[in-house]
């Protein structure tokens, strides 16, 4: 699959933009705050209906404008799909595929698949657990509609249960309704846990070989899913936590507290890894994700590297480069030195200056 073209109108700092992409490597370079990441963000919107920066639709519309538009043409299995996304400041977004309006935005999921790599991903090993959950969820929500829907329901129930816990502080008799929320939390939570466990297992099956290559045959890496609670113990632990949850006014048991760890030759890299080891490990994780998605959907996803190349040393850049064959890639950077130094294949080169893009080659 690849993205053939992008058109923007009143999206972020773009008033109007029209670009045709290469099926290979597309590079956007320019100074800070010119609009490089905004282009990746627009494409990411088409893959996931959401911004990778986690902002609301209205923040994506150009300042002082009432609406914004993204149009892409995606080629998948040789078929053209034109996707139109209409962002509105006070209403939910409208989406059409080949002119046919979708009833729900989530129907767009699964058409375009993007693996997004940002500098924050390089610190995933040592960041807090929320970053690692975000990694799992970003990928699984793209891969699996059912997971997306179960996770959304689960998160809503957590919010509602937390609201109830706050209300109980004022009106103690409400605690009688807590078990109703517990049942629903367990129903959807167990589905989330089971799907995450399978995903982590799939990644684990791939990451060992990748990391062995990346570390020059030196390190054996595995990842270990650490669910906050197992499926079998969920209901029991949740009801045993009633008193504590009421005191904390927050739900303390469930997959919204999950984590996973990176084990390298029996050492937990989060606590004992060197910075270099942690970064190599993060790169292995991204490459494993890329490979897993390719295995699961039967074709290569589109890869986005937002400002990560300059963060990697030459060796790791080269490993990354090797992995890119046959994958449409979008890269942003502030300088071109690393490409010139490292025999990078550049198919299209764009300079980005203050909301306008010029093709250089
Ligand atoms: N809704 C908006 N309307 C107009 N301009 C916006 C909007 N949102 C962000 N911008 C502008 O977009 C610019 C940032 O764009 P972007 O994040 O793509 O920069 P970048 O080129 O990736 O920079 P860096 O190299 O620092 O990552 C900023 O100048 C910001 O003011
Ligand atoms: Mg940027």
Short mmCIF file of C-alpha atoms in Angstrom, two decimals, residues 16-164:
data_model
loop_
_atom_site.label_atom_id
_atom_site.label_comp_id
_atom_site.label_asym_id
_atom_site.label_seq_id
_atom_site.Cartn_x
_atom_site.Cartn_y
_atom_site.Cartn_z
CA UNK A 16 -3.48 25.23 0.48
CA UNK A 17 -1.16 22.35 -0.32
CA UNK A 18 -1.00 19.74 -3.07
CA UNK A 19 1.68 16.98 -3.16
CA UNK A 20 2.32 13.84 -5.18
CA UNK A 21 4.46 11.29 -3.35
CA UNK A 22 6.96 8.64 -4.36
CA UNK A 23 6.31 4.99 -3.49
CA UNK A 24 9.80 4.97 -1.95
CA UNK A 25 11.41 7.51 0.38
CA UNK A 26 9.92 10.99 0.75
CA UNK A 27 11.97 13.46 2.76
CA UNK A 28 10.77 16.75 4.22
CA UNK A 29 13.43 19.06 5.52
CA UNK A 30 13.37 22.59 6.88
CA UNK A 31 13.89 24.67 10.01
CA UNK A 32 11.88 24.16 13.18
CA UNK A 33 8.19 25.12 13.27
CA UNK A 34 7.78 25.26 9.48
CA UNK A 35 5.16 22.53 9.10
CA UNK A 36 7.03 19.23 8.54
CA UNK A 37 5.31 17.25 11.28
CA UNK A 38 1.97 18.78 10.28
CA UNK A 39 2.17 16.89 6.98
CA UNK A 40 2.77 13.57 8.75
CA UNK A 41 -0.03 14.42 11.14
CA UNK A 42 -2.49 14.91 8.26
CA UNK A 43 -1.56 11.49 6.84
CA UNK A 44 -1.81 9.90 10.27
CA UNK A 45 -5.33 11.33 10.58
CA UNK A 46 -6.31 9.35 7.49
CA UNK A 47 -4.91 6.14 8.98
CA UNK A 48 -6.38 6.46 12.47
CA UNK A 49 -8.96 9.34 12.37
CA UNK A 50 -6.94 10.91 15.20
CA UNK A 51 -3.85 13.05 15.54
CA UNK A 52 -0.72 11.29 16.80
CA UNK A 53 -0.33 14.33 19.09
CA UNK A 54 -3.61 13.51 20.82
CA UNK A 55 -5.26 16.90 20.18
CA UNK A 56 -8.86 17.74 19.28
CA UNK A 57 -9.99 18.20 15.68
CA UNK A 58 -10.52 21.92 16.12
CA UNK A 59 -6.82 22.43 16.93
CA UNK A 60 -5.98 21.03 13.50
CA UNK A 61 -7.97 23.64 11.64
CA UNK A 62 -5.92 26.64 10.56
CA UNK A 63 -6.18 29.51 13.05
CA UNK A 64 -9.24 31.72 12.46
CA UNK A 65 -10.83 29.29 9.98
CA UNK A 66 -14.12 27.46 10.56
CA UNK A 67 -13.15 24.21 8.81
CA UNK A 68 -10.26 22.29 7.33
CA UNK A 69 -9.88 19.57 4.67
CA UNK A 70 -7.56 16.64 4.08
CA UNK A 71 -7.70 14.68 0.84
CA UNK A 72 -5.48 11.70 0.07
CA UNK A 73 -5.37 9.08 -2.61
CA UNK A 74 -4.25 5.70 -1.32
CA UNK A 75 -3.32 2.78 -3.54
CA UNK A 76 -4.04 -0.60 -2.03
CA UNK A 77 -3.93 -3.89 -3.95
CA UNK A 78 -3.76 -1.80 -7.11
CA UNK A 79 -7.03 -0.01 -6.34
CA UNK A 80 -7.31 3.80 -5.84
CA UNK A 81 -9.12 5.07 -2.77
CA UNK A 82 -9.74 8.77 -2.45
CA UNK A 83 -10.31 9.71 1.18
CA UNK A 84 -11.80 13.08 2.05
CA UNK A 85 -11.81 14.31 5.61
CA UNK A 86 -13.71 17.41 6.56
CA UNK A 87 -12.73 18.89 9.93
CA UNK A 88 -15.22 21.18 11.61
CA UNK A 89 -14.66 23.30 14.69
CA UNK A 90 -17.96 22.62 16.43
CA UNK A 91 -19.16 19.36 14.88
CA UNK A 92 -17.63 15.93 14.47
CA UNK A 93 -15.60 15.26 11.35
CA UNK A 94 -17.09 14.07 8.07
CA UNK A 95 -15.30 11.39 6.03
CA UNK A 96 -15.92 10.01 2.56
CA UNK A 97 -14.21 7.23 0.60
CA UNK A 98 -14.48 7.64 -3.17
CA UNK A 99 -17.30 10.12 -2.60
CA UNK A 100 -19.31 7.77 -0.34
CA UNK A 101 -19.92 9.31 3.08
CA UNK A 102 -19.10 7.10 6.07
CA UNK A 103 -21.61 6.81 8.90
CA UNK A 104 -18.95 6.63 11.58
CA UNK A 105 -15.35 7.86 11.51
CA UNK A 106 -14.16 4.48 12.82
CA UNK A 107 -15.19 2.86 9.49
CA UNK A 108 -12.10 4.44 7.99
CA UNK A 109 -9.77 2.39 10.20
CA UNK A 110 -7.97 -0.39 8.40
CA UNK A 111 -7.75 1.23 4.96
CA UNK A 112 -4.36 2.87 5.45
CA UNK A 113 -1.84 1.47 7.91
CA UNK A 114 0.90 3.71 9.29
CA UNK A 115 3.73 2.87 11.67
CA UNK A 116 4.79 6.16 13.23
CA UNK A 117 8.22 6.62 14.78
CA UNK A 118 8.92 9.74 16.81
CA UNK A 119 11.72 10.71 19.20
CA UNK A 120 9.46 9.84 22.15
CA UNK A 121 9.44 6.24 20.91
CA UNK A 122 13.19 6.11 21.47
CA UNK A 123 12.67 6.64 25.18
CA UNK A 124 9.85 4.11 25.48
CA UNK A 125 11.97 1.77 27.62
CA UNK A 126 12.61 4.27 30.39
CA UNK A 127 9.40 6.34 30.18
CA UNK A 128 6.44 5.73 32.46
CA UNK A 129 4.00 2.85 31.77
CA UNK A 130 1.47 5.18 30.09
CA UNK A 131 3.84 5.50 27.09
CA UNK A 132 4.09 1.75 26.72
CA UNK A 133 0.32 1.31 26.94
CA UNK A 134 -0.01 4.04 24.33
CA UNK A 135 2.35 2.10 22.05
CA UNK A 136 0.22 -1.06 22.32
CA UNK A 137 -3.04 0.81 21.87
CA UNK A 138 -1.94 2.91 18.89
CA UNK A 139 -0.99 -0.23 17.03
CA UNK A 140 -3.78 -2.56 18.11
CA UNK A 141 -6.48 0.02 17.41
CA UNK A 142 -5.27 0.19 13.82
CA UNK A 143 -5.09 -3.58 13.49
CA UNK A 144 -8.24 -4.67 15.18
CA UNK A 145 -11.67 -2.95 15.06
CA UNK A 146 -12.96 -5.11 17.86
CA UNK A 147 -10.08 -4.10 20.13
CA UNK A 148 -10.74 -0.45 19.36
CA UNK A 149 -14.37 -0.80 20.31
CA UNK A 150 -13.65 -2.86 23.46
CA UNK A 151 -10.97 -0.41 24.59
CA UNK A 152 -13.26 2.60 24.06
CA UNK A 153 -16.00 0.93 26.07
CA UNK A 154 -13.56 -0.09 28.78
CA UNK A 155 -12.15 3.44 29.10
CA UNK A 156 -15.65 4.91 29.33
CA UNK A 157 -16.55 2.47 32.09
CA UNK A 158 -13.37 3.38 34.02
CA UNK A 159 -14.35 7.07 33.74
CA UNK A 160 -17.90 6.37 34.88
CA UNK A 161 -16.75 4.18 37.76
CA UNK A 162 -14.31 6.90 38.86
CA UNK A 163 -17.11 9.46 38.76
CA UNK A 164 -19.24 7.16 40.89
#
